[in-house]
XYZ file of C-alpha atoms in Angstrom:
657
model
C 2.465 39.609 28.771
C -1.259 38.806 29.027
C -3.102 36.117 27.103
C -6.395 37.040 25.416
C -8.481 33.858 25.535
C -11.733 33.655 23.546
C -14.249 31.088 24.808
C -16.844 29.222 22.659
C -19.605 31.631 23.752
C -17.601 34.575 22.369
C -16.461 35.964 25.721
C -12.857 37.157 25.867
C -10.852 37.111 29.091
C -7.276 38.002 29.912
C -4.958 35.639 31.762
C -1.337 36.053 32.817
C 1.404 34.568 30.669
C 2.110 30.969 31.702
C -1.532 30.150 32.488
C -2.527 26.529 31.833
C -5.771 24.973 30.629
C -5.974 23.372 34.057
C -5.902 26.744 35.822
C -8.583 28.180 33.541
C -10.784 25.104 33.958
C -10.520 25.103 37.748
C -11.516 28.759 37.700
C -14.703 27.911 35.802
C -16.039 25.027 37.929
C -14.899 22.009 39.915
C -17.243 19.700 37.997
C -15.674 20.746 34.685
C -12.178 20.325 36.125
C -12.984 16.730 37.111
C -13.820 15.850 33.497
C -11.280 17.995 31.615
C -8.252 16.293 30.047
C -6.897 18.767 27.467
C -7.589 21.973 25.589
C -8.010 22.980 21.993
C -6.376 26.286 21.034
C -7.349 27.622 17.608
C -8.311 24.076 16.627
C -5.126 22.360 17.859
C -5.032 20.070 20.892
C -2.864 21.355 23.740
C -1.831 19.708 26.999
C -3.934 20.252 30.108
C -1.190 21.362 32.481
C 1.343 23.017 30.184
C 1.486 26.815 29.724
C -0.733 28.134 26.920
C 1.613 29.385 24.197
C -0.368 32.316 22.806
C -3.708 34.107 22.704
C -6.537 32.478 20.779
C -9.842 30.613 20.842
C -9.917 27.985 23.579
C -12.155 24.960 24.068
C -11.945 22.723 27.123
C -11.777 19.062 26.064
C -13.411 16.618 28.482
C -13.945 12.888 28.761
C -17.231 13.386 26.907
C -15.501 14.722 23.770
C -14.077 12.626 20.936
C -10.809 14.540 21.344
C -10.725 13.511 25.004
C -10.876 9.856 23.985
C -8.082 10.513 21.485
C -5.879 11.890 24.290
C -6.634 8.819 26.422
C -5.614 6.491 23.591
C -2.487 8.471 22.726
C -1.472 8.062 26.359
C -2.182 4.328 26.179
C 0.085 4.048 23.119
C 2.848 5.856 25.033
C 2.486 3.514 28.030
C 2.520 0.531 25.652
C 5.913 1.689 24.359
C 7.197 2.154 27.921
C 6.078 -1.370 28.865
C 7.655 -2.889 25.756
C 10.949 -1.114 26.424
C 10.968 -2.456 29.968
C 10.247 -6.028 28.822
C 12.422 -5.970 25.688
C 15.311 -3.485 26.105
C 16.538 -4.188 22.548
C 13.229 -3.233 20.925
C 13.063 -0.508 18.258
C 10.059 1.761 17.808
C 8.348 3.209 14.783
C 5.318 5.393 15.397
C 2.380 5.013 17.744
C -0.925 6.806 17.615
C -4.611 6.800 18.458
C -7.100 5.508 15.899
C -10.853 5.738 15.491
C -11.364 2.647 17.626
C -8.152 2.277 19.634
C -4.404 2.741 19.352
C -1.287 1.028 18.032
C 2.494 1.117 18.150
C 4.888 -0.138 15.468
C 7.870 -2.106 16.778
C 10.836 -4.129 15.583
C 13.030 -6.722 17.311
C 15.996 -8.499 15.808
C 15.572 -11.254 18.406
C 12.017 -12.187 17.428
C 8.930 -10.031 17.025
C 6.353 -9.542 19.757
C 3.588 -12.087 19.147
C -0.049 -12.281 20.161
C 1.005 -14.783 22.853
C 3.134 -12.055 24.450
C 0.270 -9.571 24.779
C -0.996 -10.692 28.240
C 2.479 -10.109 29.707
C 2.766 -6.746 27.962
C -0.656 -5.672 29.230
C 0.255 -6.766 32.751
C 3.372 -4.591 32.578
C 1.270 -1.652 31.321
C -1.124 -2.071 34.256
C 1.813 -2.110 36.684
C 3.173 1.132 35.200
C -0.259 2.754 35.411
C -0.683 1.636 39.034
C 2.571 3.375 39.970
C 1.075 6.588 38.513
C 4.478 8.130 37.907
C 4.432 11.634 36.474
C 4.255 12.149 32.718
C 6.850 14.867 32.278
C 6.986 16.908 29.072
C 10.532 17.336 27.800
C 12.040 19.519 25.108
C 15.128 18.224 23.326
C 17.482 19.897 20.920
C 18.087 18.023 17.702
C 21.498 16.910 19.024
C 19.959 15.702 22.287
C 17.253 13.830 20.391
C 19.814 12.091 18.183
C 21.671 11.040 21.321
C 18.487 9.844 23.038
C 17.474 7.714 20.041
C 20.925 6.819 18.713
C 20.175 3.088 18.859
C 16.720 3.346 17.281
C 16.938 3.707 13.473
C 13.252 4.534 12.951
C 13.101 7.199 15.659
C 16.271 8.739 14.198
C 14.470 9.127 10.870
C 11.628 10.918 12.649
C 14.103 13.224 14.381
C 15.703 14.051 11.023
C 12.309 15.049 9.620
C 11.243 17.025 12.703
C 11.908 20.629 13.590
C 14.216 21.934 16.311
C 13.588 21.731 19.238
C 11.802 18.403 19.547
C 9.048 17.684 22.039
C 8.734 14.490 23.987
C 7.525 12.941 27.227
C 9.370 11.198 30.012
C 7.953 8.452 32.226
C 10.523 7.270 34.733
C 13.594 6.400 32.662
C 11.608 6.064 29.446
C 11.658 8.957 26.975
C 9.718 9.043 23.723
C 9.692 11.523 20.870
C 6.040 12.551 21.105
C 4.400 15.574 19.479
C 0.940 14.474 20.577
C -0.968 15.536 23.688
C -1.114 13.071 26.598
C -3.190 12.928 29.772
C -2.028 15.024 32.725
C -1.582 11.787 34.711
C -2.057 8.034 34.353
C -4.773 7.711 37.011
C -7.571 7.786 34.419
C -5.976 5.129 32.196
C -7.767 2.207 33.835
C -9.697 0.438 31.092
C -7.556 -0.839 28.242
C -7.055 -4.022 26.266
C -4.318 -5.199 23.927
C -5.988 -6.885 20.976
C -3.765 -8.168 18.201
C -0.567 -7.879 16.196
C -0.076 -7.464 12.458
C 2.621 -6.539 9.988
C 2.902 -2.932 8.808
C 5.474 -1.382 6.510
C 7.464 1.461 8.022
C 5.686 4.699 7.063
C 3.293 2.691 4.858
C 5.811 2.118 2.048
C 6.271 -1.427 0.757
C 9.931 -0.668 -0.015
C 10.549 -0.104 3.718
C 11.075 -2.761 6.417
C 8.066 -4.625 7.754
C 7.417 -3.753 11.406
C 5.177 -5.455 13.959
C 2.115 -3.344 14.763
C 0.572 -3.956 18.184
C -3.085 -2.948 18.444
C -5.094 -2.101 21.526
C -8.019 -0.026 22.681
C -8.872 2.084 25.718
C -12.013 3.638 27.190
C -12.991 5.743 30.173
C -15.102 2.928 31.645
C -15.327 -0.844 31.818
C -18.654 -0.621 29.994
C -16.868 1.079 27.101
C -14.506 -1.897 26.877
C -17.367 -4.398 27.091
C -19.339 -2.618 24.363
C -16.214 -2.510 22.226
C -15.724 -6.270 22.613
C -19.327 -6.840 21.471
C -18.812 -4.591 18.440
C -15.629 -6.397 17.499
C -17.361 -9.760 17.784
C -20.185 -8.509 15.599
C -17.667 -7.081 13.141
C -15.922 -10.454 12.919
C -19.246 -12.159 12.154
C -19.938 -9.661 9.350
C -16.357 -9.367 8.039
C -16.468 -10.017 4.286
C -12.859 -11.221 4.380
C -13.765 -14.022 6.802
C -17.024 -14.837 5.022
C -15.257 -14.684 1.661
C -12.790 -17.303 2.860
C -15.436 -19.541 4.456
C -17.721 -19.448 1.388
C -14.808 -19.572 -1.079
C -15.728 -16.278 -2.772
C -12.293 -14.714 -3.319
C -8.703 -14.700 -2.117
C -5.577 -12.569 -2.360
C -2.294 -14.291 -3.193
C 0.844 -12.622 -1.764
C 2.832 -14.086 -4.665
C 0.739 -11.944 -6.996
C 0.441 -8.865 -4.804
C -1.747 -7.175 -2.223
C -4.969 -5.572 -3.372
C -5.326 -7.862 -6.403
C -8.158 -10.301 -5.604
C -8.807 -13.605 -7.355
C -12.495 -14.379 -7.808
C -13.321 -18.024 -7.127
C -16.320 -19.614 -8.912
C -18.728 -18.746 -6.078
C -17.648 -15.107 -5.932
C -17.444 -14.880 -9.710
C -21.051 -16.092 -9.946
C -22.283 -13.354 -7.609
C -20.293 -10.762 -9.526
C -21.527 -12.022 -12.909
C -25.171 -11.882 -11.769
C -24.741 -8.295 -10.553
C -22.899 -7.213 -13.703
C -25.563 -8.693 -15.993
C -28.282 -7.098 -13.891
C -26.617 -3.658 -14.012
C -25.944 -3.798 -17.750
C -29.544 -4.810 -18.506
C -30.859 -2.095 -16.192
C -28.726 0.595 -17.832
C -29.501 -0.465 -21.396
C -33.213 -0.365 -20.553
C -32.658 3.176 -19.265
C -31.112 4.391 -22.510
C -27.404 3.790 -21.935
C -25.060 2.515 -24.625
C -22.491 0.100 -23.214
C -18.891 0.279 -24.417
C -15.458 -1.210 -23.786
C -12.411 1.050 -23.519
C -8.692 0.340 -22.896
C -7.253 0.162 -19.383
C -4.093 1.851 -20.717
C -3.888 5.328 -22.207
C -1.291 7.871 -23.192
C -0.244 10.006 -20.231
C -1.195 13.122 -22.201
C -4.857 12.105 -21.876
C -4.642 12.426 -18.089
C -2.683 15.647 -18.327
C -5.499 17.127 -20.396
C -8.155 15.826 -17.997
C -6.303 17.202 -14.972
C -5.875 13.843 -13.275
C -2.101 14.122 -13.555
C -2.139 17.475 -11.735
C -4.802 16.745 -9.129
C -4.804 12.955 -8.726
C -1.210 11.891 -9.364
C -0.631 10.424 -5.892
C -3.353 7.839 -6.580
C -1.983 6.828 -10.001
C 0.628 4.205 -10.828
C 3.861 5.521 -12.347
C 3.741 5.884 -16.150
C 5.360 3.214 -18.321
C 8.027 4.516 -20.694
C 7.612 2.630 -23.971
C 11.081 3.720 -25.120
C 9.999 5.828 -28.083
C 8.791 8.861 -26.186
C 5.371 7.351 -25.542
C 4.296 7.213 -21.889
C 1.423 4.862 -21.060
C -0.630 5.060 -17.874
C -2.955 2.586 -16.149
C -6.193 4.507 -15.974
C -7.330 5.706 -12.553
C -10.781 6.738 -13.856
C -12.926 6.031 -16.905
C -14.215 9.528 -17.696
C -11.429 10.526 -20.150
C -12.069 7.292 -22.070
C -15.783 8.049 -22.398
C -14.939 11.557 -23.519
C -12.971 9.985 -26.380
C -16.097 7.984 -27.315
C -18.121 11.206 -27.393
C -15.472 13.036 -29.406
C -15.160 10.274 -32.001
C -18.123 11.717 -33.941
C -19.571 15.146 -34.560
C -22.524 15.324 -32.182
C -25.932 16.899 -32.723
C -28.426 18.221 -30.186
C -30.713 15.410 -31.393
C -28.352 12.849 -29.770
C -28.524 14.479 -26.342
C -28.748 13.265 -23.679
C -26.039 10.834 -24.842
C -25.589 8.136 -22.204
C -22.429 5.990 -22.149
C -21.818 3.217 -19.606
C -19.141 0.637 -18.945
C -18.021 -1.861 -16.368
C -14.605 -0.260 -16.548
C -11.482 -1.691 -14.966
C -9.315 0.891 -13.199
C -6.132 0.922 -11.138
C -5.329 3.012 -8.085
C -1.975 3.370 -6.368
C -3.033 2.332 -2.868
C -0.476 1.909 -0.093
C -0.351 -1.608 1.271
C -1.441 -0.462 4.725
C -4.691 0.916 3.288
C -5.678 -2.292 1.474
C -8.483 -4.388 2.937
C -10.139 -7.411 1.323
C -12.420 -6.222 -1.471
C -13.103 -2.819 0.089
C -9.736 -1.256 -0.762
C -7.946 -2.799 -3.749
C -5.481 -1.748 -6.429
C -7.457 -3.127 -9.358
C -11.198 -2.546 -9.470
C -14.130 -2.579 -11.880
C -16.414 0.424 -11.647
C -20.053 0.503 -12.674
C -19.417 3.785 -14.461
C -21.538 5.994 -16.658
C -21.389 9.438 -18.236
C -24.190 11.454 -19.738
C -23.590 14.382 -22.070
C -26.448 16.885 -21.977
C -27.409 20.379 -23.019
C -27.532 22.924 -20.210
C -31.338 22.927 -20.112
C -31.385 19.101 -19.746
C -29.233 18.911 -16.601
C -31.927 18.831 -13.933
C -34.189 16.331 -15.691
C -31.251 14.024 -16.403
C -30.152 14.313 -12.785
C -33.624 13.185 -11.670
C -33.614 10.327 -14.195
C -30.286 9.044 -12.861
C -31.524 9.301 -9.295
C -34.640 7.298 -10.219
C -32.401 4.569 -11.651
C -30.340 4.478 -8.448
C -33.447 4.259 -6.264
C -34.848 1.459 -8.432
C -31.618 -0.522 -8.056
C -31.644 0.051 -4.305
C -35.143 -1.391 -4.157
C -34.048 -4.521 -6.036
C -31.219 -5.053 -3.534
C -33.438 -4.052 -0.591
C -31.078 -1.219 0.374
C -33.150 1.014 2.637
C -30.758 2.759 5.035
C -29.168 5.678 3.216
C -28.862 9.457 3.197
C -28.032 12.149 0.640
C -24.903 14.299 0.865
C -24.186 17.260 -1.387
C -20.403 17.357 -1.651
C -18.876 20.740 -2.413
C -15.305 21.910 -2.927
C -13.170 23.581 -0.285
C -12.593 26.979 -1.960
C -9.303 27.415 -0.082
C -7.826 24.203 -1.495
C -6.820 25.249 -5.007
C -4.365 22.340 -5.282
C -7.094 19.712 -4.999
C -9.812 21.521 -6.981
C -9.945 23.384 -10.269
C -9.721 27.091 -9.495
C -12.806 28.445 -11.254
C -15.217 30.189 -8.882
C -17.884 30.807 -11.519
C -17.988 27.129 -12.536
C -18.240 25.924 -8.931
C -20.950 28.437 -8.021
C -23.060 27.517 -11.038
C -22.709 23.740 -10.739
C -23.248 23.640 -6.972
C -26.363 25.794 -7.381
C -27.775 23.463 -10.072
C -27.162 20.374 -7.958
C -28.810 21.935 -4.923
C -31.730 23.116 -7.069
C -32.396 19.600 -8.360
C -32.483 18.189 -4.817
C -34.732 20.999 -3.593
C -37.042 20.455 -6.563
C -37.435 16.803 -5.539
C -38.007 17.913 -1.917
C -35.306 15.502 -0.753
C -33.595 15.809 2.610
C -29.831 16.196 2.349
C -26.823 17.555 4.186
C -23.879 19.493 2.788
C -20.176 18.666 3.104
C -17.409 21.048 2.105
C -14.217 19.509 0.746
C -15.823 16.241 -0.448
C -16.337 17.141 -4.131
C -14.465 15.573 -7.034
C -11.636 17.791 -8.260
C -13.631 18.722 -11.368
C -17.082 19.342 -9.896
C -19.632 18.971 -7.069
C -21.557 15.762 -6.561
C -24.428 14.075 -4.836
C -23.135 11.214 -2.707
C -25.606 8.619 -1.498
C -24.305 7.392 1.848
C -25.422 3.914 2.857
C -25.057 2.327 6.270
C -22.753 -0.671 6.438
C -23.534 -3.759 8.495
C -21.790 -2.093 11.448
C -23.581 1.219 11.049
C -20.785 3.189 9.385
C -21.393 5.565 6.492
C -20.064 4.511 3.091
C -20.514 6.215 -0.273
C -22.433 3.835 -2.524
C -23.581 5.994 -5.441
C -22.606 9.350 -6.910
C -23.949 11.872 -9.404
C -21.449 14.582 -10.383
C -21.905 17.686 -12.498
C -18.929 18.630 -14.650
C -18.489 21.824 -16.666
C -14.694 21.568 -16.560
C -13.800 18.454 -18.587
C -16.005 19.405 -21.571
C -14.048 22.674 -21.616
C -10.625 21.037 -21.321
C -11.399 18.496 -24.063
C -13.229 21.042 -26.219
C -16.425 18.970 -26.389
C -19.137 20.385 -28.627
C -22.454 19.566 -30.237
C -24.302 21.265 -33.072
C -27.404 23.001 -31.749
C -30.742 23.763 -33.396
C -29.226 27.050 -34.555
C -26.458 25.246 -36.457
C -23.837 26.641 -34.067
C -21.461 24.720 -31.804
C -22.358 24.529 -28.117
C -20.626 23.088 -25.071
C -22.338 20.085 -23.412
C -22.452 19.470 -19.675
C -21.027 16.138 -18.515
C -22.707 14.166 -15.730
C -20.638 11.439 -14.073
C -22.572 8.758 -12.213
C -21.980 5.475 -10.455
C -24.941 3.321 -9.444
C -23.310 0.796 -7.107
C -19.663 1.864 -7.184
C -17.016 -0.761 -7.833
C -17.949 -4.423 -8.052
C -15.364 -5.180 -5.385
C -16.669 -2.745 -2.785
C -20.330 -3.432 -3.567
C -19.911 -7.186 -3.128
C -17.986 -6.588 0.109
C -20.906 -4.437 1.300
C -23.529 -7.048 0.326
C -21.521 -9.887 1.871
C -21.405 -8.072 5.199
C -25.024 -6.904 5.113
C -26.266 -10.440 4.352
C -23.554 -12.131 6.500
C -22.988 -14.397 3.497
C -26.633 -15.537 3.352
C -27.293 -13.954 -0.046
C -30.857 -13.642 -1.330
C -31.773 -16.432 -3.704
C -31.283 -14.401 -6.891
C -27.661 -13.637 -5.895
C -26.656 -16.898 -4.205
C -23.896 -18.798 -6.064
C -25.816 -22.053 -5.562
C -29.545 -21.552 -5.144
C -30.435 -25.119 -4.202
C -28.651 -28.353 -3.379
C -30.439 -31.635 -4.152
C -29.715 -34.595 -1.869
C -30.878 -38.150 -2.697
C -31.476 -40.325 0.358
C -30.247 -43.373 -1.570
C -28.242 -42.930 -4.752
C -29.317 -46.269 -6.193
C -33.020 -45.528 -5.721
C -33.368 -41.754 -5.931
C -30.473 -40.282 -7.945
C -32.178 -40.619 -11.352
C -35.186 -38.646 -10.097
C -32.895 -36.027 -8.508
C -31.004 -35.600 -11.784
C -34.298 -35.099 -13.658
C -35.228 -32.330 -11.207
C -31.772 -30.812 -11.631
C -32.185 -30.791 -15.411
C -35.549 -29.008 -15.107
C -34.076 -26.435 -12.716
C -31.084 -25.742 -14.961
C -33.439 -25.324 -17.919
C -35.343 -22.743 -15.855
C -32.112 -20.775 -15.359
C -31.529 -21.817 -11.761
C -28.158 -22.628 -10.180
C -28.358 -26.063 -8.605
C -26.024 -28.839 -7.478
C -26.508 -32.477 -6.523
C -24.800 -33.850 -3.410
C -24.489 -37.585 -4.109
C -21.405 -38.156 -1.942
C -21.199 -41.217 0.261
C -21.810 -39.228 3.452
C -24.512 -39.295 6.118
C -27.668 -37.321 5.349
C -27.322 -35.161 8.472
C -23.784 -34.190 7.503
C -24.866 -33.147 4.006
C -27.719 -31.018 5.345
C -25.478 -29.333 7.943
C -22.891 -28.577 5.278
C -25.519 -26.993 3.027
C -26.563 -24.789 5.951
C -22.934 -23.891 6.667
C -22.500 -22.855 3.030
C -25.673 -20.744 3.419
C -27.347 -22.265 0.354
C -30.915 -20.894 0.223
C -32.636 -24.264 -0.332
C -31.724 -27.790 0.717
C -33.892 -30.305 -1.166
C -34.109 -33.936 -0.009
C -35.588 -36.766 -2.090
C -36.485 -40.188 -0.663
C -39.087 -42.892 -1.341
C -42.086 -40.736 -0.443
C -40.943 -37.822 -2.595
C -40.200 -40.181 -5.485
C -43.671 -41.745 -5.267
C -45.406 -38.341 -4.952
C -43.292 -36.591 -7.640
C -42.435 -34.175 -4.852
C -39.457 -32.792 -2.929
C -38.828 -32.022 0.749
C -37.578 -28.447 1.011
C -35.702 -26.769 3.839
C -35.039 -23.042 3.635
C -31.713 -21.745 4.968
C -32.086 -20.876 8.639
C -35.282 -22.909 9.106
C -35.453 -25.952 11.351
C -38.286 -27.714 9.533
C -38.893 -29.055 6.017
C -41.976 -28.898 3.823
C -43.023 -31.253 1.061
C -43.934 -29.623 -2.246
C -44.711 -30.885 -5.725
C -41.476 -30.796 -7.712
C -42.803 -28.569 -10.500
C -44.454 -26.168 -8.027
C -41.184 -25.773 -6.108
C -39.334 -24.919 -9.327
C -41.992 -22.388 -10.364
C -41.927 -20.743 -6.925
C -38.133 -20.535 -6.987
C -38.117 -18.949 -10.445
C -40.671 -16.370 -9.263
C -38.584 -15.594 -6.191
C -35.477 -15.024 -8.312
C -37.363 -12.720 -10.686
C -38.559 -10.665 -7.705
C -34.942 -9.882 -6.735
C -34.680 -8.863 -3.064
C -37.926 -6.920 -3.037
C -39.702 -7.904 0.136
C -42.954 -5.989 -0.244
C -42.117 -3.585 2.576
C -42.849 0.123 2.341
C -40.143 2.044 0.508
C -38.098 4.613 2.456
C -39.730 8.035 2.244
C -36.950 9.468 0.083
C -37.306 6.668 -2.487
C -41.055 7.267 -2.679
C -40.412 10.904 -3.585
C -38.216 9.813 -6.492
C -39.937 6.614 -7.656
C -43.515 7.266 -6.586
C -45.729 4.827 -4.668
């Protein structure tokens, strides 16, 4: 029976049954065959030298494609397992797979876990296996054969139980692994790899399951790829907010309390408090009314909102209060703000009605997904909801966007892009199934962006379950995209909660609800800022803005304390270092703590009513009159992070020159 293969250019060719991707590739060109490593049939990766199963659309995957790199790394994970089995015959395996920047395999040993000190020996064994270049043979096992093959491996047996029949795998010498993924046709191209680290990981990501040892590595097609990766990892370590947070004593997570539940130390709490006060003042000045609402609510509230149907996997289990009442930790604030709106009869004169809150929320995050402040289980969202009449939507949208751009300017956030996030119309489980609502709201959102002449791109399947949104994607310190701010149009929740206002005609009308977040959660925003600034926060955000150091406590401490009093009265955050330590040590420590200003006072400064000032990162000091230094510092703080540079073009369109 012939195979009808459709190529990316639309051409259709027939091939005999049993044809492989390799045969097709070699028939196209030798140069393509040298780079090809796999195929993609109707969107699914298929092996390079196995028979193509059926007719369909075929793409040739090469070393230049992201999928080609995935195949390389899946092969590296397989070879890692083979090496571990050879070195530690008693080892048990979980799952191994390729990741965005490498690969891993989960393992377990009763006789002591594989440690980071063992990695050089494991890598050496991998290199020996690769050098032998033994054939990677695909195997097909019946369920009974698979149970026999993995009878001594409890985790693989669970995977066999969940898999279909027959079960695919690969064989390398005597080693057999249950492997549904596509591997390289041979090991000759697996030349550039590096084992990196080990870490704990719960089996299948569930904290109720055993903790396994996850071994991480990476692989590339060239040595340069490995070298560039090492540089990126070094840079990532220097920017890592978890490392900086520990070094600057900003926050910590206590395993006795639980993962994803950060404690804010005084330094971190100061940064957070400054940002929260700034945001609240900014929103109040823009017409928002700030509220407080409970973190617990009756489960029925989230059934009405649709969260229980569409968001349940991200919610903690309800708490049964024993009298039929079921309470739920809130996953989002919008139903709470709807209750604020519904508490009174509303008139068209009140619209737009703007409600904001620094609202604490809880999300059921698996332990494997948690990371410092970026992914947590308890978070505080800079949340706001505006209730508007239909003819007010576009102007309110622009007003919110102006507020976001103004905040970005204060934080000197300049690298961002706009994404219009739409629903996937085929996914009726994730999104409310109302074509008319989606068409109308997506059209209004697009119209507002077009009216502002803003550049944007569109992404299907990224909307909230209740409506489309504008996502503002910022670049992290390592150049990755991260959603910072959102504006979402919602026709659905006003309908479900029967929200109304009395119009000019005396009749009831349905408002439109606009959800918006300016800087997202405090946790994620501070993680972002920490990494962008590498812990050297601008003066207005720094936990300690200046440290005062007397050269001699007996002679200069009184003067230093007078300066401190003046600075505190001016609203500045200042400390005095009067410890019995050498001057050089104190100055170096202030630089290590990334305090913006180190101020030294000796005889000359005392006589001149001056101070010697050293800015963080500078090698030299400058003498200034004490009062002039304080005035300059106050002015710098009031200027936020604005550096006088030209705004990004998109911000100019929204804010003006």
